[in-house]
XYZ file of C-alpha atoms in Angstrom:
429
model
C -14.833 -9.769 19.123
C -16.568 -11.541 16.241
C -15.417 -15.177 16.384
C -16.314 -16.143 12.818
C -18.057 -19.375 13.801
C -21.286 -18.425 12.022
C -19.617 -17.900 8.658
C -17.287 -20.865 8.457
C -14.102 -19.278 9.803
C -12.551 -21.938 12.034
C -9.617 -21.092 14.315
C -6.106 -22.455 13.972
C -5.501 -26.012 15.014
C -3.273 -26.584 18.026
C -0.604 -28.267 15.887
C -0.334 -25.293 13.559
C -0.194 -22.814 16.424
C 2.467 -24.839 18.253
C 4.538 -25.135 15.084
C 4.594 -21.370 14.679
C 5.381 -20.655 18.321
C 8.376 -22.978 18.137
C 9.674 -21.442 14.934
C 12.476 -18.903 15.109
C 15.171 -17.578 12.828
C 18.321 -15.623 13.392
C 20.156 -13.362 11.028
C 23.797 -14.283 10.702
C 25.611 -11.535 8.863
C 29.351 -11.499 8.502
C 30.783 -8.049 9.046
C 34.457 -8.620 8.418
C 36.106 -5.257 8.175
C 37.671 -4.183 4.907
C 40.478 -1.607 5.161
C 39.248 1.608 3.618
C 40.483 5.178 3.950
C 38.182 8.147 4.161
C 35.193 9.388 6.177
C 32.881 6.501 5.188
C 35.083 3.869 6.881
C 33.010 3.710 10.120
C 29.813 3.014 8.207
C 30.740 0.513 5.508
C 30.289 -2.628 7.635
C 26.885 -1.537 8.897
C 25.824 -0.657 5.368
C 26.979 -4.055 4.091
C 25.046 -5.782 6.885
C 21.865 -3.964 5.864
C 22.345 -4.994 2.226
C 22.846 -8.609 3.276
C 19.746 -8.503 5.470
C 17.735 -7.178 2.534
C 18.758 -10.168 0.435
C 21.489 -8.782 -1.802
C 23.846 -11.440 -3.120
C 27.317 -11.608 -1.563
C 28.925 -10.562 -4.859
C 26.665 -7.503 -5.050
C 27.524 -6.520 -1.471
C 31.224 -6.791 -2.338
C 30.729 -4.491 -5.338
C 28.933 -1.945 -3.152
C 31.853 -2.051 -0.720
C 34.209 -1.241 -3.585
C 32.084 1.661 -4.808
C 31.704 3.070 -1.296
C 35.477 2.764 -0.895
C 36.042 4.779 -4.075
C 33.603 7.437 -2.875
C 35.225 7.537 0.571
C 38.706 8.062 -0.910
C 37.327 10.818 -3.152
C 35.756 12.578 -0.163
C 39.036 12.384 1.732
C 40.973 13.750 -1.248
C 38.627 16.741 -1.360
C 38.692 17.251 2.435
C 34.972 16.461 2.711
C 33.267 14.659 5.562
C 30.509 12.067 5.409
C 27.992 14.594 6.755
C 28.053 16.618 3.513
C 27.139 13.672 1.318
C 24.155 14.267 -0.958
C 22.947 13.478 -4.464
C 24.750 16.578 -5.721
C 28.064 15.615 -4.121
C 27.785 12.092 -5.523
C 27.126 13.527 -8.964
C 30.383 15.511 -8.757
C 32.218 12.356 -7.687
C 30.793 10.395 -10.631
C 31.802 13.082 -13.125
C 35.423 12.866 -11.971
C 35.267 9.080 -11.742
C 34.073 8.711 -15.314
C 36.661 11.219 -16.512
C 39.458 9.035 -15.110
C 38.441 6.154 -17.368
C 36.447 3.806 -15.114
C 34.686 1.327 -17.370
C 31.774 0.674 -14.991
C 29.535 3.694 -15.344
C 27.587 4.353 -12.172
C 24.639 6.663 -11.616
C 23.535 8.721 -8.651
C 20.779 6.175 -8.097
C 23.434 3.511 -7.538
C 24.147 5.175 -4.195
C 20.510 5.594 -3.116
C 20.790 2.718 -0.623
C 23.929 4.249 0.891
C 22.257 7.640 1.317
C 19.210 5.994 2.885
C 21.425 4.119 5.336
C 23.377 7.242 6.295
C 20.087 9.061 6.891
C 18.821 6.208 9.049
C 21.908 6.299 11.286
C 21.811 10.106 11.506
C 24.958 10.927 9.546
C 23.137 13.089 7.000
C 19.758 14.802 7.119
C 16.678 14.083 5.046
C 16.605 15.747 1.637
C 14.499 18.877 1.514
C 11.510 18.732 -0.754
C 11.975 21.641 -3.099
C 8.857 22.562 -5.079
C 9.327 22.898 -8.812
C 6.998 25.890 -9.088
C 4.073 27.773 -7.597
C 1.641 24.899 -8.085
C 3.964 22.392 -6.403
C 4.654 24.801 -3.547
C 0.943 25.330 -2.955
C 0.169 21.612 -3.160
C 2.909 20.954 -0.613
C 1.246 23.371 1.814
C -2.152 21.867 1.016
C -0.809 18.399 1.852
C 0.488 19.698 5.172
C -2.918 21.212 5.936
C -4.700 17.932 5.177
C -2.270 15.978 7.337
C -1.927 18.264 10.347
C -5.243 20.122 10.448
C -7.590 17.514 9.000
C -5.786 14.449 10.329
C -6.142 12.535 7.057
C -4.166 9.400 6.259
C -1.304 9.667 3.782
C -3.036 7.768 0.933
C -6.019 10.147 1.173
C -3.730 13.178 1.224
C -1.827 11.952 -1.830
C -5.048 11.317 -3.743
C -6.458 14.789 -3.033
C -3.194 16.453 -4.003
C -3.117 14.465 -7.236
C -6.728 15.364 -8.078
C -6.187 19.081 -7.457
C -3.076 19.521 -9.567
C -5.002 19.886 -12.885
C -7.315 22.450 -11.293
C -4.449 24.648 -10.107
C -2.547 24.250 -13.362
C -5.662 25.487 -15.153
C -5.541 28.687 -13.083
C -1.972 29.406 -14.160
C -1.541 32.102 -16.785
C 1.776 33.257 -18.214
C 3.630 31.082 -15.704
C 1.939 32.621 -12.660
C -0.761 31.139 -10.424
C -3.568 33.707 -10.234
C -5.593 32.647 -7.178
C -7.214 36.024 -6.320
C -8.943 36.038 -9.710
C -10.567 32.627 -9.157
C -14.342 32.677 -9.637
C -17.254 30.346 -8.998
C -17.368 29.753 -12.741
C -13.808 28.381 -12.653
C -14.907 25.914 -9.997
C -18.026 24.663 -11.760
C -16.321 24.559 -15.170
C -13.597 22.287 -13.796
C -16.074 19.813 -12.287
C -18.244 19.770 -15.410
C -15.190 19.087 -17.587
C -14.059 16.344 -15.211
C -17.477 14.675 -15.364
C -17.248 14.481 -19.147
C -13.734 13.031 -19.230
C -13.570 10.902 -16.057
C -17.070 10.520 -14.602
C -15.998 7.884 -12.071
C -13.547 10.319 -10.452
C -16.099 13.095 -9.920
C -17.099 12.226 -6.299
C -13.525 12.187 -4.921
C -12.667 15.244 -7.027
C -15.608 17.164 -5.549
C -14.449 16.268 -2.037
C -10.853 17.246 -2.818
C -11.904 20.553 -4.378
C -13.973 21.509 -1.344
C -10.975 20.766 0.871
C -8.711 22.871 -1.338
C -11.098 25.826 -1.394
C -11.446 25.754 2.400
C -7.648 25.658 2.701
C -7.210 28.586 0.297
C -9.788 30.637 2.195
C -8.363 29.854 5.644
C -4.822 30.656 4.514
C -5.906 33.939 2.905
C -5.154 33.023 -0.711
C -8.742 33.843 -1.699
C -10.986 36.372 0.011
C -14.330 34.644 -0.523
C -15.348 31.102 0.306
C -16.179 29.257 -2.903
C -17.117 25.840 -1.510
C -20.791 26.509 -2.255
C -19.896 26.785 -5.946
C -18.764 23.149 -6.065
C -21.533 21.069 -7.686
C -22.885 18.127 -5.733
C -21.834 14.771 -7.146
C -24.607 12.255 -7.572
C -24.350 9.530 -4.956
C -24.381 6.176 -6.722
C -22.209 4.148 -4.381
C -24.710 1.307 -4.131
C -25.994 1.450 -7.701
C -24.135 -1.623 -8.930
C -23.632 -5.168 -7.740
C -20.480 -6.332 -5.943
C -18.365 -8.266 -8.442
C -17.718 -11.467 -6.537
C -16.244 -14.720 -7.798
C -18.037 -18.027 -7.221
C -16.352 -20.482 -4.862
C -15.082 -22.717 -7.662
C -13.268 -19.817 -9.333
C -11.659 -18.791 -6.043
C -10.540 -22.404 -5.620
C -9.107 -22.334 -9.146
C -7.023 -19.274 -8.248
C -5.683 -20.978 -5.128
C -4.859 -24.077 -7.165
C -2.484 -22.066 -9.386
C -0.038 -21.694 -6.470
C 2.834 -24.181 -6.631
C 3.240 -25.329 -3.037
C 6.656 -26.808 -3.847
C 8.183 -23.342 -4.346
C 8.742 -20.438 -1.972
C 6.821 -18.065 -4.249
C 3.913 -20.484 -4.494
C 3.697 -20.904 -0.714
C 3.806 -17.146 -0.227
C 1.150 -16.504 -2.863
C -1.121 -19.198 -1.426
C -0.960 -17.533 2.001
C -1.737 -14.142 0.469
C -4.647 -15.389 -1.627
C -6.114 -17.322 1.291
C -6.133 -14.201 3.479
C -7.730 -12.176 0.695
C -10.359 -14.808 -0.048
C -11.197 -16.028 3.475
C -11.065 -12.828 5.514
C -11.652 -10.285 2.757
C -8.554 -8.316 3.703
C -7.557 -5.334 1.624
C -4.273 -5.588 -0.268
C -2.765 -2.900 1.946
C -3.779 -4.780 5.082
C -2.023 -7.912 3.850
C 1.085 -5.882 2.985
C 1.129 -4.293 6.473
C 0.696 -7.588 8.345
C 3.680 -8.083 10.670
C 4.993 -11.145 12.469
C 3.971 -9.778 15.859
C 0.422 -9.223 14.587
C -0.236 -12.981 14.591
C -1.345 -14.489 17.901
C -0.752 -18.189 17.280
C -1.999 -19.245 20.704
C -5.403 -17.603 20.268
C -5.610 -18.079 16.523
C -6.050 -14.356 15.843
C -4.437 -11.691 13.712
C -4.364 -7.951 14.249
C -5.191 -5.954 11.138
C -4.043 -2.386 10.540
C -6.862 -0.986 8.453
C -7.939 2.390 7.149
C -7.014 5.354 9.297
C -4.414 3.172 11.092
C -7.182 1.445 13.050
C -6.159 -1.845 14.687
C -8.673 -4.663 14.897
C -8.440 -8.358 15.732
C -9.909 -11.096 13.581
C -10.000 -14.884 13.887
C -7.361 -16.554 11.751
C -8.966 -19.360 9.719
C -7.208 -22.701 9.935
C -6.419 -22.908 6.210
C -5.015 -19.379 6.175
C -2.917 -20.098 9.265
C -1.563 -23.305 7.753
C -0.630 -21.476 4.547
C 1.202 -18.781 6.514
C 3.054 -21.438 8.535
C 4.209 -23.210 5.380
C 5.532 -19.932 3.976
C 7.266 -18.889 7.199
C 8.902 -22.276 7.701
C 10.033 -22.846 4.134
C 9.820 -19.822 1.889
C 10.257 -16.522 3.696
C 13.784 -15.121 3.749
C 15.163 -14.305 7.184
C 16.015 -10.656 7.637
C 15.470 -7.477 9.562
C 11.980 -6.779 8.196
C 9.044 -7.694 10.436
C 6.416 -7.696 7.688
C 5.152 -11.211 6.986
C 5.208 -11.045 3.200
C 8.449 -10.143 1.443
C 9.433 -9.870 -2.203
C 10.592 -13.157 -3.678
C 13.866 -11.765 -5.033
C 16.557 -9.735 -3.353
C 16.479 -7.232 -1.917
C 13.884 -9.031 0.228
C 11.805 -6.010 1.132
C 8.175 -5.911 2.278
C 5.629 -6.228 -0.492
C 3.603 -3.156 -1.437
C -0.213 -3.161 -1.669
C 0.060 -3.085 -5.470
C 2.352 -6.115 -5.439
C -0.116 -8.004 -3.246
C -2.936 -7.145 -5.643
C -0.761 -8.268 -8.553
C -0.482 -11.707 -6.926
C -4.261 -12.041 -7.235
C -4.189 -10.750 -10.809
C -1.510 -13.255 -11.839
C -3.373 -16.159 -10.230
C -6.569 -15.168 -12.023
C -4.774 -15.080 -15.374
C -3.328 -18.542 -14.776
C -6.801 -19.801 -13.879
C -8.230 -18.308 -17.077
C -10.478 -15.842 -15.248
C -9.370 -12.647 -16.969
C -8.757 -9.455 -15.000
C -9.190 -9.916 -11.245
C -7.638 -7.646 -8.637
C -7.286 -8.163 -4.908
C -10.465 -6.260 -4.014
C -12.537 -8.708 -6.051
C -11.631 -11.401 -3.533
C -12.886 -9.123 -0.752
C -16.312 -9.123 -2.403
C -16.033 -12.882 -2.849
C -15.341 -13.363 0.865
C -18.394 -11.294 1.783
C -20.752 -13.180 -0.518
C -19.337 -16.521 0.688
C -20.021 -15.534 4.298
C -23.519 -14.461 3.313
C -24.140 -17.797 1.618
C -22.903 -19.584 4.762
C -25.621 -17.892 6.796
C -23.749 -14.875 8.087
C -25.711 -11.701 8.725
C -24.866 -8.333 7.217
C -23.811 -7.198 10.684
C -21.330 -10.067 10.996
C -20.002 -9.449 7.496
C -19.544 -5.774 8.303
C -17.531 -6.768 11.386
C -15.232 -9.050 9.408
C -14.746 -6.485 6.627
C -14.395 -3.743 9.271
C -16.867 -1.372 7.646
C -17.349 1.814 9.647
C -20.896 2.316 8.375
C -23.622 -0.283 7.961
C -24.606 1.337 4.660
C -21.324 0.130 3.176
C -22.236 -3.482 3.925
C -25.811 -3.065 2.679
C -24.744 -3.535 -0.945
C -24.289 -7.260 -0.280
C -28.012 -7.569 0.401
C -28.426 -7.324 -3.377
C -26.694 -10.660 -3.904
C -28.558 -12.448 -1.096
C -31.044 -14.077 -3.465
C -32.585 -16.289 -0.784
C -33.124 -13.320 1.503
C -34.613 -11.253 -1.291
C -37.057 -14.041 -2.088
C -38.238 -14.090 1.519
C -39.116 -10.393 1.505
C -40.387 -10.164 -2.075
C -44.139 -9.608 -2.425
C -46.038 -11.839 -4.849
C -46.797 -10.374 -8.260
C -49.357 -9.885 -9.500
C -51.095 -9.217 -6.222
C -54.450 -10.903 -5.579
C -56.128 -7.517 -5.950
C -54.559 -6.944 -9.360
C -55.446 -10.430 -10.554
C -59.124 -10.051 -9.575
């Protein structure tokens, strides 16, 4: 494993590691039973415990108990069991409830947490995904093909489905999807139009369209393979320069975090991981408590394609995480390290993690900066510290060396060493 010593990544100190190993929290949730008639009675205490664990205020949990009690009595009055509960049934309950003069008007979404809990404990089944039309039905099958046959990760599947919706909608005439009449001209026209409107999205659109056409051919929707009709997108992945921040600007972002508040301690830990290890926002969001090996000073990262890799945990990043865990993170059932600052205390999403970087940049007066910008900053900082492109690729977990090669463009000292003098002696003679 790459130990990080060549690029200034020092392991956790013994004091920090010991502090974290000693730390432990327990969830103490009161589950005092509340008399309630109806089929939901066996589940109300467990549901309330989940709400409490997710950070809902005690008053809010009490209100949910009341609403669940009303729903349970309504189910009993209509001779319905808990196993039939669905959004549609709740909508019928709310119609009658509002008709009886209840001042608090609830919505179906108010019971989303209850339905999720009942699904988790196996009382009701998962809702079926019903396509809205032919395009949605086809995209649903396409998503299944990408997942099961191609083995693609969910974010990739979602992106390809999203990119192909306009193409399929364009083939719809008079409310019907006419796939057998698709021609090579339809394919090229779509890509050409996309290049004029959204040129940056052309490469992933080309890839998605080829996948869709292969799927349609394999499944018998079209008789001829049309993948050859898809134009080749120009490869300009390494045309630009990585947009890194200088060290003083990264320090300015870290300085915006108020270490006297729980949010500030959390944000400092997040920004330090982004800036020191170049983690992706999604990798920070997926970091779990058991992924941190305090004794060895390592963390396990779940990267693209659900790959697991170990990295050294820098001392400053480890200290920031310790401060957040000891005095900032809400105790609860979630194992993810970073939770939302307000109840319900659920794990942060990748977008929320990236927004932490954006907010810090605004406070530091740096304009628009997203989480991935700090990844570039980490790479260039390692390069400046004497790290090789191979070592940087290991830290950033690039699958291909060509992906790391772009950072050679910002290695000014290295470029000077290989640059030939100009004009050459022959030209000057």
